[in-house]
Structures are given as C-alpha cells and as structure tokens.
PDB file of N, CA and C in Angstrom:
ATOM      1  N   ASP A   1      24.005  -4.579 -21.436  1.00 79.00           N
ATOM      2  CA  ASP A   1      24.293  -5.980 -20.814  1.00 79.00           C
ATOM      3  C   ASP A   1      22.951  -6.623 -20.444  1.00 79.00           C
ATOM      4  N   PRO A   2      22.712  -7.832 -21.258  1.00 82.00           N
ATOM      5  CA  PRO A   2      21.626  -8.519 -21.059  1.00 82.00           C
ATOM      6  C   PRO A   2      21.201  -8.939 -19.737  1.00 82.00           C
ATOM      7  N   ASN A   3      22.365  -9.480 -18.888  1.00 90.00           N
ATOM      8  CA  ASN A   3      22.273  -9.766 -17.358  1.00 90.00           C
ATOM      9  C   ASN A   3      21.698  -8.845 -16.470  1.00 90.00           C
ATOM     10  N   ARG A   4      22.183  -7.538 -16.796  1.00 88.00           N
ATOM     11  CA  ARG A   4      21.615  -6.521 -16.130  1.00 88.00           C
ATOM     12  C   ARG A   4      20.034  -6.251 -16.281  1.00 88.00           C
ATOM     13  N   MET A   5      19.738  -6.437 -17.436  1.00 82.00           N
ATOM     14  CA  MET A   5      18.328  -6.345 -17.869  1.00 82.00           C
ATOM     15  C   MET A   5      17.541  -7.553 -17.109  1.00 82.00           C
ATOM     16  N   LEU A   6      17.995  -8.625 -17.113  1.00 88.00           N
ATOM     17  CA  LEU A   6      17.398  -9.698 -16.454  1.00 88.00           C
ATOM     18  C   LEU A   6      17.255  -9.385 -14.985  1.00 88.00           C
ATOM     19  N   GLU A   7      18.359  -8.998 -14.354  1.00 92.00           N
ATOM     20  CA  GLU A   7      18.184  -8.577 -12.866  1.00 92.00           C
ATOM     21  C   GLU A   7      17.346  -7.544 -12.600  1.00 92.00           C
ATOM     22  N   ALA A   8      17.129  -6.648 -13.602  1.00 86.00           N
ATOM     23  CA  ALA A   8      16.202  -5.700 -13.355  1.00 86.00           C
ATOM     24  C   ALA A   8      14.811  -6.146 -13.426  1.00 86.00           C
ATOM     25  N   TYR A   9      14.568  -7.074 -14.418  1.00 86.00           N
ATOM     26  CA  TYR A   9      13.293  -7.718 -14.608  1.00 86.00           C
ATOM     27  C   TYR A   9      13.082  -8.545 -13.252  1.00 86.00           C
ATOM     28  N   TYR A  10      13.923  -9.045 -12.749  1.00 92.00           N
ATOM     29  CA  TYR A  10      13.652  -9.968 -11.403  1.00 92.00           C
ATOM     30  C   TYR A  10      13.380  -9.001 -10.411  1.00 92.00           C
ATOM     31  N   GLN A  11      13.929  -7.960 -10.187  1.00 92.00           N
ATOM     32  CA  GLN A  11      13.793  -6.880  -9.230  1.00 92.00           C
ATOM     33  C   GLN A  11      12.377  -6.226  -9.283  1.00 92.00           C
ATOM     34  N   SER A  12      12.031  -5.982 -10.768  1.00 88.00           N
ATOM     35  CA  SER A  12      10.764  -5.370 -10.846  1.00 88.00           C
ATOM     36  C   SER A  12       9.563  -6.415 -10.333  1.00 88.00           C
ATOM     37  N   ALA A  13       9.714  -7.572 -10.754  1.00 90.00           N
ATOM     38  CA  ALA A  13       8.813  -8.824 -10.608  1.00 90.00           C
ATOM     39  C   ALA A  13       8.693  -8.902  -9.084  1.00 90.00           C
ATOM     40  N   THR A  14       9.684  -8.958  -8.345  1.00 93.00           N
ATOM     41  CA  THR A  14       9.606  -9.017  -7.070  1.00 93.00           C
ATOM     42  C   THR A  14       9.083  -7.781  -6.238  1.00 93.00           C
ATOM     43  N   THR A  15       9.225  -6.679  -6.631  1.00 91.00           N
ATOM     44  CA  THR A  15       8.515  -5.442  -6.203  1.00 91.00           C
ATOM     45  C   THR A  15       7.088  -5.516  -6.458  1.00 91.00           C
ATOM     46  N   LEU A  16       6.643  -5.914  -7.524  1.00 89.00           N
ATOM     47  CA  LEU A  16       5.211  -5.961  -7.856  1.00 89.00           C
ATOM     48  C   LEU A  16       4.574  -7.208  -7.012  1.00 89.00           C
ATOM     49  N   ASN A  17       5.260  -8.127  -6.800  1.00 91.00           N
ATOM     50  CA  ASN A  17       4.739  -9.193  -6.007  1.00 91.00           C
ATOM     51  C   ASN A  17       4.544  -8.795  -4.469  1.00 91.00           C
ATOM     52  N   LEU A  18       5.526  -8.118  -3.987  1.00 89.00           N
ATOM     53  CA  LEU A  18       5.477  -7.463  -2.603  1.00 89.00           C
ATOM     54  C   LEU A  18       4.347  -6.534  -2.634  1.00 89.00           C
ATOM     55  N   LEU A  19       3.991  -5.699  -3.485  1.00 86.00           N
ATOM     56  CA  LEU A  19       3.068  -4.720  -3.562  1.00 86.00           C
ATOM     57  C   LEU A  19       1.819  -5.318  -3.587  1.00 86.00           C
ATOM     58  N   ARG A  20       1.643  -6.465  -4.404  1.00 86.00           N
ATOM     59  CA  ARG A  20       0.465  -7.111  -4.363  1.00 86.00           C
ATOM     60  C   ARG A  20      -0.057  -7.923  -3.110  1.00 86.00           C
ATOM     61  N   GLY A  21       1.160  -8.421  -2.707  1.00 85.00           N
ATOM     62  CA  GLY A  21       0.835  -9.017  -1.335  1.00 85.00           C
ATOM     63  C   GLY A  21       0.401  -7.875  -0.204  1.00 85.00           C
ATOM     64  N   PHE A  22       1.086  -6.675  -0.261  1.00 81.00           N
ATOM     65  CA  PHE A  22       0.675  -5.689   0.778  1.00 81.00           C
ATOM     66  C   PHE A  22      -0.868  -5.257   0.413  1.00 81.00           C
ATOM     67  N   ALA A  23      -1.205  -5.103  -0.842  1.00 80.00           N
ATOM     68  CA  ALA A  23      -2.449  -4.567  -1.303  1.00 80.00           C
ATOM     69  C   ALA A  23      -3.491  -5.517  -0.975  1.00 80.00           C
ATOM     70  N   LYS A  24      -3.267  -6.839  -1.312  1.00 79.00           N
ATOM     71  CA  LYS A  24      -4.269  -7.789  -1.102  1.00 79.00           C
ATOM     72  C   LYS A  24      -4.339  -8.568   0.079  1.00 79.00           C
ATOM     73  N   GLY A  25      -3.140  -8.554   0.956  1.00 78.00           N
ATOM     74  CA  GLY A  25      -2.997  -9.309   2.129  1.00 78.00           C
ATOM     75  C   GLY A  25      -3.378  -8.651   3.421  1.00 78.00           C
ATOM     76  N   GLY A  26      -4.188  -7.463   3.384  1.00 75.00           N
ATOM     77  CA  GLY A  26      -4.697  -6.968   4.607  1.00 75.00           C
ATOM     78  C   GLY A  26      -3.946  -5.721   5.315  1.00 75.00           C
ATOM     79  N   LEU A  27      -2.693  -5.469   4.572  1.00 75.00           N
ATOM     80  CA  LEU A  27      -1.960  -4.442   5.146  1.00 75.00           C
ATOM     81  C   LEU A  27      -2.650  -3.047   4.871  1.00 75.00           C
ATOM     82  N   ALA A  28      -3.614  -3.000   3.763  1.00 75.00           N
ATOM     83  CA  ALA A  28      -4.159  -1.886   3.343  1.00 75.00           C
ATOM     84  C   ALA A  28      -5.450  -1.679   4.109  1.00 75.00           C
ATOM     85  N   ASN A  29      -5.781  -2.546   5.125  1.00 78.00           N
ATOM     86  CA  ASN A  29      -7.048  -2.475   5.759  1.00 78.00           C
ATOM     87  C   ASN A  29      -6.921  -1.256   6.694  1.00 78.00           C
ATOM     88  N   LEU A  30      -7.940  -0.294   6.668  1.00 75.00           N
ATOM     89  CA  LEU A  30      -7.851   0.797   7.237  1.00 75.00           C
ATOM     90  C   LEU A  30      -7.972   0.818   8.821  1.00 75.00           C
ATOM     91  N   HIS A  31      -8.404  -0.509   9.215  1.00 75.00           N
ATOM     92  CA  HIS A  31      -8.350  -0.770  10.613  1.00 75.00           C
ATOM     93  C   HIS A  31      -6.916  -0.872  11.236  1.00 75.00           C
ATOM     94  N   GLU A  32      -6.185  -1.035  10.383  1.00 75.00           N
ATOM     95  CA  GLU A  32      -4.767  -1.205  10.753  1.00 75.00           C
ATOM     96  C   GLU A  32      -3.903   0.044  11.001  1.00 75.00           C
ATOM     97  N   VAL A  33      -4.615   1.101  10.653  1.00 70.00           N
ATOM     98  CA  VAL A  33      -3.944   2.412  10.460  1.00 70.00           C
ATOM     99  C   VAL A  33      -3.184   2.818  11.838  1.00 70.00           C
ATOM    100  N   HIS A  34      -3.384   2.311  12.877  1.00 66.00           N
ATOM    101  CA  HIS A  34      -2.683   2.658  14.088  1.00 66.00           C
ATOM    102  C   HIS A  34      -1.074   1.839  14.123  1.00 66.00           C
ATOM    103  N   ARG A  35      -1.029   0.892  13.385  1.00 69.00           N
ATOM    104  CA  ARG A  35       0.152   0.024  13.380  1.00 69.00           C
ATOM    105  C   ARG A  35       0.925   0.370  12.224  1.00 69.00           C
ATOM    106  N   TRP A  36       0.503   1.307  11.347  1.00 70.00           N
ATOM    107  CA  TRP A  36       1.343   1.802  10.057  1.00 70.00           C
ATOM    108  C   TRP A  36       2.664   2.760  10.594  1.00 70.00           C
ATOM    109  N   ASN A  37       3.600   2.172  10.531  1.00 62.00           N
ATOM    110  CA  ASN A  37       4.813   3.077  10.749  1.00 62.00           C
ATOM    111  C   ASN A  37       4.845   3.743  12.023  1.00 62.00           C
ATOM    112  N   LEU A  38       4.314   3.285  13.060  1.00 66.00           N
ATOM    113  CA  LEU A  38       4.286   4.034  14.186  1.00 66.00           C
ATOM    114  C   LEU A  38       5.540   4.058  15.013  1.00 66.00           C
ATOM    115  N   GLY A  39       6.331   3.099  14.879  1.00 68.00           N
ATOM    116  CA  GLY A  39       7.707   2.980  15.452  1.00 68.00           C
ATOM    117  C   GLY A  39       8.560   4.015  14.732  1.00 68.00           C
ATOM    118  N   PHE A  40       8.630   4.260  13.450  1.00 69.00           N
ATOM    119  CA  PHE A  40       9.257   5.232  12.805  1.00 69.00           C
ATOM    120  C   PHE A  40       9.005   6.710  12.981  1.00 69.00           C
ATOM    121  N   LEU A  41       7.636   6.771  13.294  1.00 71.00           N
ATOM    122  CA  LEU A  41       6.984   7.990  13.605  1.00 71.00           C
ATOM    123  C   LEU A  41       7.233   8.527  15.007  1.00 71.00           C
ATOM    124  N   LYS A  42       7.557   7.685  15.778  1.00 75.00           N
ATOM    125  CA  LYS A  42       7.622   8.054  17.194  1.00 75.00           C
ATOM    126  C   LYS A  42       8.900   9.179  17.338  1.00 75.00           C
ATOM    127  N   LYS A  43       9.733   8.951  16.528  1.00 76.00           N
ATOM    128  CA  LYS A  43      10.947   9.835  16.621  1.00 76.00           C
ATOM    129  C   LYS A  43      10.825  10.990  15.672  1.00 76.00           C
ATOM    130  N   SER A  44       9.605  11.003  14.933  1.00 78.00           N
ATOM    131  CA  SER A  44       9.452  12.162  13.985  1.00 78.00           C
ATOM    132  C   SER A  44       8.718  13.401  14.645  1.00 78.00           C
ATOM    133  N   GLU A  45       8.979  14.466  14.043  1.00 82.00           N
ATOM    134  CA  GLU A  45       8.223  15.721  14.362  1.00 82.00           C
ATOM    135  C   GLU A  45       6.808  15.587  14.033  1.00 82.00           C
ATOM    136  N   LEU A  46       6.433  14.794  13.089  1.00 82.00           N
ATOM    137  CA  LEU A  46       5.321  14.592  12.499  1.00 82.00           C
ATOM    138  C   LEU A  46       4.364  13.537  13.343  1.00 82.00           C
ATOM    139  N   HIS A  47       4.827  12.966  14.425  1.00 81.00           N
ATOM    140  CA  HIS A  47       4.217  11.995  15.275  1.00 81.00           C
ATOM    141  C   HIS A  47       2.701  12.404  15.551  1.00 81.00           C
ATOM    142  N   GLN A  48       2.485  13.590  16.237  1.00 84.00           N
ATOM    143  CA  GLN A  48       1.439  14.100  16.770  1.00 84.00           C
ATOM    144  C   GLN A  48       0.333  14.294  15.566  1.00 84.00           C
ATOM    145  N   GLN A  49       0.798  14.821  14.483  1.00 86.00           N
ATOM    146  CA  GLN A  49      -0.039  15.119  13.201  1.00 86.00           C
ATOM    147  C   GLN A  49      -0.486  13.705  12.785  1.00 86.00           C
ATOM    148  N   TYR A  50       0.359  12.622  12.676  1.00 81.00           N
ATOM    149  CA  TYR A  50       0.015  11.452  12.206  1.00 81.00           C
ATOM    150  C   TYR A  50      -1.095  10.738  13.246  1.00 81.00           C
ATOM    151  N   THR A  51      -0.857  10.909  14.543  1.00 81.00           N
ATOM    152  CA  THR A  51      -1.673  10.490  15.461  1.00 81.00           C
ATOM    153  C   THR A  51      -3.068  10.974  15.425  1.00 81.00           C
ATOM    154  N   ASP A  52      -3.087  12.222  15.100  1.00 86.00           N
ATOM    155  CA  ASP A  52      -4.479  12.888  14.962  1.00 86.00           C
ATOM    156  C   ASP A  52      -5.218  12.502  13.861  1.00 86.00           C
ATOM    157  N   ILE A  53      -4.673  12.329  12.537  1.00 84.00           N
ATOM    158  CA  ILE A  53      -5.233  11.840  11.546  1.00 84.00           C
ATOM    159  C   ILE A  53      -5.731  10.322  11.610  1.00 84.00           C
ATOM    160  N   SER A  54      -4.882   9.536  12.229  1.00 78.00           N
ATOM    161  CA  SER A  54      -5.213   7.901  12.420  1.00 78.00           C
ATOM    162  C   SER A  54      -6.467   7.992  13.382  1.00 78.00           C
ATOM    163  N   GLU A  55      -6.642   8.949  14.352  1.00 83.00           N
ATOM    164  CA  GLU A  55      -7.542   8.922  15.277  1.00 83.00           C
ATOM    165  C   GLU A  55      -8.939   9.245  14.520  1.00 83.00           C
ATOM    166  N   LYS A  56      -8.816  10.323  13.579  1.00 88.00           N
ATOM    167  CA  LYS A  56     -10.121  10.673  12.702  1.00 88.00           C
ATOM    168  C   LYS A  56     -10.388   9.642  11.877  1.00 88.00           C
ATOM    169  N   ILE A  57      -9.671   8.710  11.421  1.00 82.00           N
ATOM    170  CA  ILE A  57      -9.845   7.684  10.526  1.00 82.00           C
ATOM    171  C   ILE A  57     -10.487   6.611  11.368  1.00 82.00           C
ATOM    172  N   SER A  58     -10.000   6.322  12.466  1.00 83.00           N
ATOM    173  CA  SER A  58     -10.614   5.425  13.430  1.00 83.00           C
ATOM    174  C   SER A  58     -12.177   5.823  13.901  1.00 83.00           C
ATOM    175  N   GLN A  59     -12.253   7.196  14.056  1.00 90.00           N
ATOM    176  CA  GLN A  59     -13.545   7.693  14.402  1.00 90.00           C
ATOM    177  C   GLN A  59     -14.454   7.486  13.166  1.00 90.00           C
ATOM    178  N   ALA A  60     -14.171   7.729  11.897  1.00 89.00           N
ATOM    179  CA  ALA A  60     -14.983   7.488  10.631  1.00 89.00           C
ATOM    180  C   ALA A  60     -15.348   6.052  10.539  1.00 89.00           C
ATOM    181  N   LEU A  61     -14.270   5.107  10.845  1.00 85.00           N
ATOM    182  CA  LEU A  61     -14.609   3.552  10.744  1.00 85.00           C
ATOM    183  C   LEU A  61     -15.466   3.292  11.651  1.00 85.00           C
ATOM    184  N   ASP A  62     -15.335   3.701  12.956  1.00 89.00           N
ATOM    185  CA  ASP A  62     -16.412   3.436  14.064  1.00 89.00           C
ATOM    186  C   ASP A  62     -17.812   3.859  13.605  1.00 89.00           C
ATOM    187  N   PHE A  63     -17.883   5.111  13.126  1.00 94.00           N
ATOM    188  CA  PHE A  63     -19.277   5.573  12.507  1.00 94.00           C
ATOM    189  C   PHE A  63     -19.793   4.591  11.506  1.00 94.00           C
ATOM    190  N   MET A  64     -18.843   4.200  10.347  1.00 90.00           N
ATOM    191  CA  MET A  64     -19.216   3.374   9.483  1.00 90.00           C
ATOM    192  C   MET A  64     -19.772   2.060   9.984  1.00 90.00           C
ATOM    193  N   GLU A  65     -18.952   1.633  10.747  1.00 89.00           N
ATOM    194  CA  GLU A  65     -19.467   0.387  11.649  1.00 89.00           C
ATOM    195  C   GLU A  65     -20.597   0.399  12.217  1.00 89.00           C
ATOM    196  N   ALA A  66     -20.965   1.480  12.699  1.00 94.00           N
ATOM    197  CA  ALA A  66     -22.432   1.761  13.326  1.00 94.00           C
ATOM    198  C   ALA A  66     -23.573   1.793  12.433  1.00 94.00           C
ATOM    199  N   CYS A  67     -23.173   2.318  11.134  1.00 94.00           N
ATOM    200  CA  CYS A  67     -24.135   2.269  10.035  1.00 94.00           C
ATOM    201  C   CYS A  67     -24.298   0.963   9.317  1.00 94.00           C
ATOM    202  N   GLY A  68     -23.372   0.021   9.801  1.00 92.00           N
ATOM    203  CA  GLY A  68     -23.481  -1.413   9.284  1.00 92.00           C
ATOM    204  C   GLY A  68     -22.469  -1.617   7.993  1.00 92.00           C
ATOM    205  N   ILE A  69     -21.541  -0.659   7.775  1.00 90.00           N
ATOM    206  CA  ILE A  69     -20.431  -0.727   6.708  1.00 90.00           C
ATOM    207  C   ILE A  69     -19.240  -1.342   7.496  1.00 90.00           C
ATOM    208  N   ASN A  70     -18.850  -2.647   6.931  1.00 85.00           N
ATOM    209  CA  ASN A  70     -17.716  -3.074   7.604  1.00 85.00           C
ATOM    210  C   ASN A  70     -16.866  -3.858   6.587  1.00 85.00           C
ATOM    211  N   THR A  71     -15.800  -4.281   7.029  1.00 81.00           N
ATOM    212  CA  THR A  71     -14.768  -5.100   6.047  1.00 81.00           C
ATOM    213  C   THR A  71     -15.422  -6.396   5.647  1.00 81.00           C
ATOM    214  N   TYR A  72     -16.523  -6.926   6.341  1.00 83.00           N
ATOM    215  CA  TYR A  72     -17.135  -8.145   5.851  1.00 83.00           C
ATOM    216  C   TYR A  72     -18.068  -7.918   4.618  1.00 83.00           C
ATOM    217  N   ASN A  73     -18.776  -6.788   4.623  1.00 87.00           N
ATOM    218  CA  ASN A  73     -19.709  -6.630   3.567  1.00 87.00           C
ATOM    219  C   ASN A  73     -19.253  -5.646   2.524  1.00 87.00           C
ATOM    220  N   THR A  74     -17.965  -4.983   2.958  1.00 84.00           N
ATOM    221  CA  THR A  74     -17.370  -3.969   1.964  1.00 84.00           C
ATOM    222  C   THR A  74     -15.883  -4.351   1.962  1.00 84.00           C
ATOM    223  N   PRO A  75     -15.639  -5.335   1.221  1.00 79.00           N
ATOM    224  CA  PRO A  75     -14.184  -5.855   1.091  1.00 79.00           C
ATOM    225  C   PRO A  75     -13.028  -4.650   0.805  1.00 79.00           C
ATOM    226  N   SER A  76     -13.654  -3.870  -0.106  1.00 78.00           N
ATOM    227  CA  SER A  76     -12.671  -2.796  -0.447  1.00 78.00           C
ATOM    228  C   SER A  76     -12.061  -1.948   0.702  1.00 78.00           C
ATOM    229  N   LEU A  77     -12.671  -2.018   1.860  1.00 78.00           N
ATOM    230  CA  LEU A  77     -12.129  -1.361   2.979  1.00 78.00           C
ATOM    231  C   LEU A  77     -10.782  -1.978   3.418  1.00 78.00           C
ATOM    232  N   LYS A  78     -10.360  -3.201   3.077  1.00 78.00           N
ATOM    233  CA  LYS A  78      -9.197  -3.816   3.667  1.00 78.00           C
ATOM    234  C   LYS A  78      -8.102  -4.203   2.517  1.00 78.00           C
ATOM    235  N   GLU A  79      -8.485  -3.786   1.349  1.00 78.00           N
ATOM    236  CA  GLU A  79      -7.602  -3.889   0.161  1.00 78.00           C
ATOM    237  C   GLU A  79      -7.585  -2.615  -0.749  1.00 78.00           C
ATOM    238  N   VAL A  80      -6.744  -2.627  -1.734  1.00 80.00           N
ATOM    239  CA  VAL A  80      -6.316  -1.457  -2.498  1.00 80.00           C
ATOM    240  C   VAL A  80      -5.905  -1.864  -3.809  1.00 80.00           C
ATOM    241  N   ASP A  81      -6.210  -1.169  -4.913  1.00 79.00           N
ATOM    242  CA  ASP A  81      -5.814  -1.610  -6.413  1.00 79.00           C
ATOM    243  C   ASP A  81      -4.500  -0.792  -6.468  1.00 79.00           C
ATOM    244  N   VAL A  82      -3.505  -1.502  -6.973  1.00 79.00           N
ATOM    245  CA  VAL A  82      -2.335  -0.752  -7.319  1.00 79.00           C
ATOM    246  C   VAL A  82      -2.042  -0.691  -8.834  1.00 79.00           C
ATOM    247  N   TYR A  83      -1.758   0.353  -9.288  1.00 81.00           N
ATOM    248  CA  TYR A  83      -1.409   0.602 -10.673  1.00 81.00           C
ATOM    249  C   TYR A  83      -0.105   0.878 -11.024  1.00 81.00           C
ATOM    250  N   THR A  84       0.766   0.112 -11.964  1.00 80.00           N
ATOM    251  CA  THR A  84       1.958   0.598 -12.390  1.00 80.00           C
ATOM    252  C   THR A  84       2.307   0.759 -13.859  1.00 80.00           C
ATOM    253  N   SER A  85       3.429   1.374 -14.126  1.00 76.00           N
ATOM    254  CA  SER A  85       3.597   1.422 -15.661  1.00 76.00           C
ATOM    255  C   SER A  85       5.150   1.532 -15.616  1.00 76.00           C
ATOM    256  N   HIS A  86       5.665   1.570 -16.746  1.00 73.00           N
ATOM    257  CA  HIS A  86       7.180   1.613 -17.009  1.00 73.00           C
ATOM    258  C   HIS A  86       7.242   2.857 -17.998  1.00 73.00           C
ATOM    259  N   GLU A  87       8.456   3.396 -18.053  1.00 72.00           N
ATOM    260  CA  GLU A  87       8.755   4.569 -18.799  1.00 72.00           C
ATOM    261  C   GLU A  87       9.111   4.111 -20.240  1.00 72.00           C
ATOM    262  N   ALA A  88       9.280   3.018 -20.716  1.00 69.00           N
ATOM    263  CA  ALA A  88       9.818   2.595 -22.014  1.00 69.00           C
ATOM    264  C   ALA A  88      10.753   3.372 -22.668  1.00 69.00           C
ATOM    265  N   LEU A  89      11.746   3.673 -22.054  1.00 72.00           N
ATOM    266  CA  LEU A  89      12.840   4.487 -22.514  1.00 72.00           C
ATOM    267  C   LEU A  89      13.619   3.741 -23.693  1.00 72.00           C
ATOM    268  N   LEU A  90      13.729   2.461 -23.677  1.00 71.00           N
ATOM    269  CA  LEU A  90      14.446   1.647 -24.395  1.00 71.00           C
ATOM    270  C   LEU A  90      13.618   0.681 -25.238  1.00 71.00           C
ATOM    271  N   LEU A  91      12.388   1.213 -25.526  1.00 73.00           N
ATOM    272  CA  LEU A  91      11.388   0.203 -26.122  1.00 73.00           C
ATOM    273  C   LEU A  91      11.776  -0.563 -27.429  1.00 73.00           C
ATOM    274  N   PRO A  92      12.626   0.197 -28.362  1.00 74.00           N
ATOM    275  CA  PRO A  92      13.059  -0.855 -29.539  1.00 74.00           C
ATOM    276  C   PRO A  92      14.054  -1.631 -28.952  1.00 74.00           C
ATOM    277  N   TYR A  93      14.784  -1.471 -27.969  1.00 70.00           N
ATOM    278  CA  TYR A  93      15.727  -2.485 -27.470  1.00 70.00           C
ATOM    279  C   TYR A  93      14.868  -3.719 -26.757  1.00 70.00           C
ATOM    280  N   GLU A  94      13.947  -3.317 -25.953  1.00 67.00           N
ATOM    281  CA  GLU A  94      13.048  -4.370 -25.403  1.00 67.00           C
ATOM    282  C   GLU A  94      12.264  -5.031 -26.278  1.00 67.00           C
ATOM    283  N   GLU A  95      11.748  -4.377 -27.357  1.00 71.00           N
ATOM    284  CA  GLU A  95      10.872  -5.224 -28.468  1.00 71.00           C
ATOM    285  C   GLU A  95      11.692  -6.203 -29.084  1.00 71.00           C
ATOM    286  N   ALA A  96      12.995  -6.020 -29.362  1.00 63.00           N
ATOM    287  CA  ALA A  96      13.864  -7.039 -29.858  1.00 63.00           C
ATOM    288  C   ALA A  96      14.055  -8.452 -29.441  1.00 63.00           C
TER     289      ALA A  96
END
C-alpha cells in the first residue's frame, strides 16, 4: 500500500527532525545532565545511581571549566552527532 509507505516516510522524517533538534538545540549539553529524565527517575530504583553519575559528570565539567575548556570554546560539549540508517528490506520495491 503506497499510502502506508508515504506515512512511514513522513514519520521517519519527523523523527529525524526531532533528533536533529535535540542534538543541535542544546539538549545534548552535558551541563543539562541534572535535568534529563529526573522526574521519571525519581520513581525508579535507579534514581540514586543516576544521581551519582550525574554528580560525577558535573565534577568533571567543573574541572574542565577550571582548565579553560567550556561550551564557548568547545562547542562539541553541547551538541552531538546522530547517525542513522535503514535496513533496506524492500530495496527493489523502494528503488522502483
């Protein structure tokens, strides 16, 4: 059904745009680590483990800042590259 294929294409494009927005829009900024999913994790058994990890990341970032490494002179600290692919299960159909 070509309509389902078009719908899947739209959903894929929308998802990639969302990922791109997250990756380049500051959500990947390590300085935001304390805000990532904290509401969700407050009810989780992993809350303390996550908090410990986020504290260690904050300490490392503070050390880097003291050494002069920050998001202003190192933009890669606030964004991330995302790579995707697809399985090409119906490649002959898609090539048509």
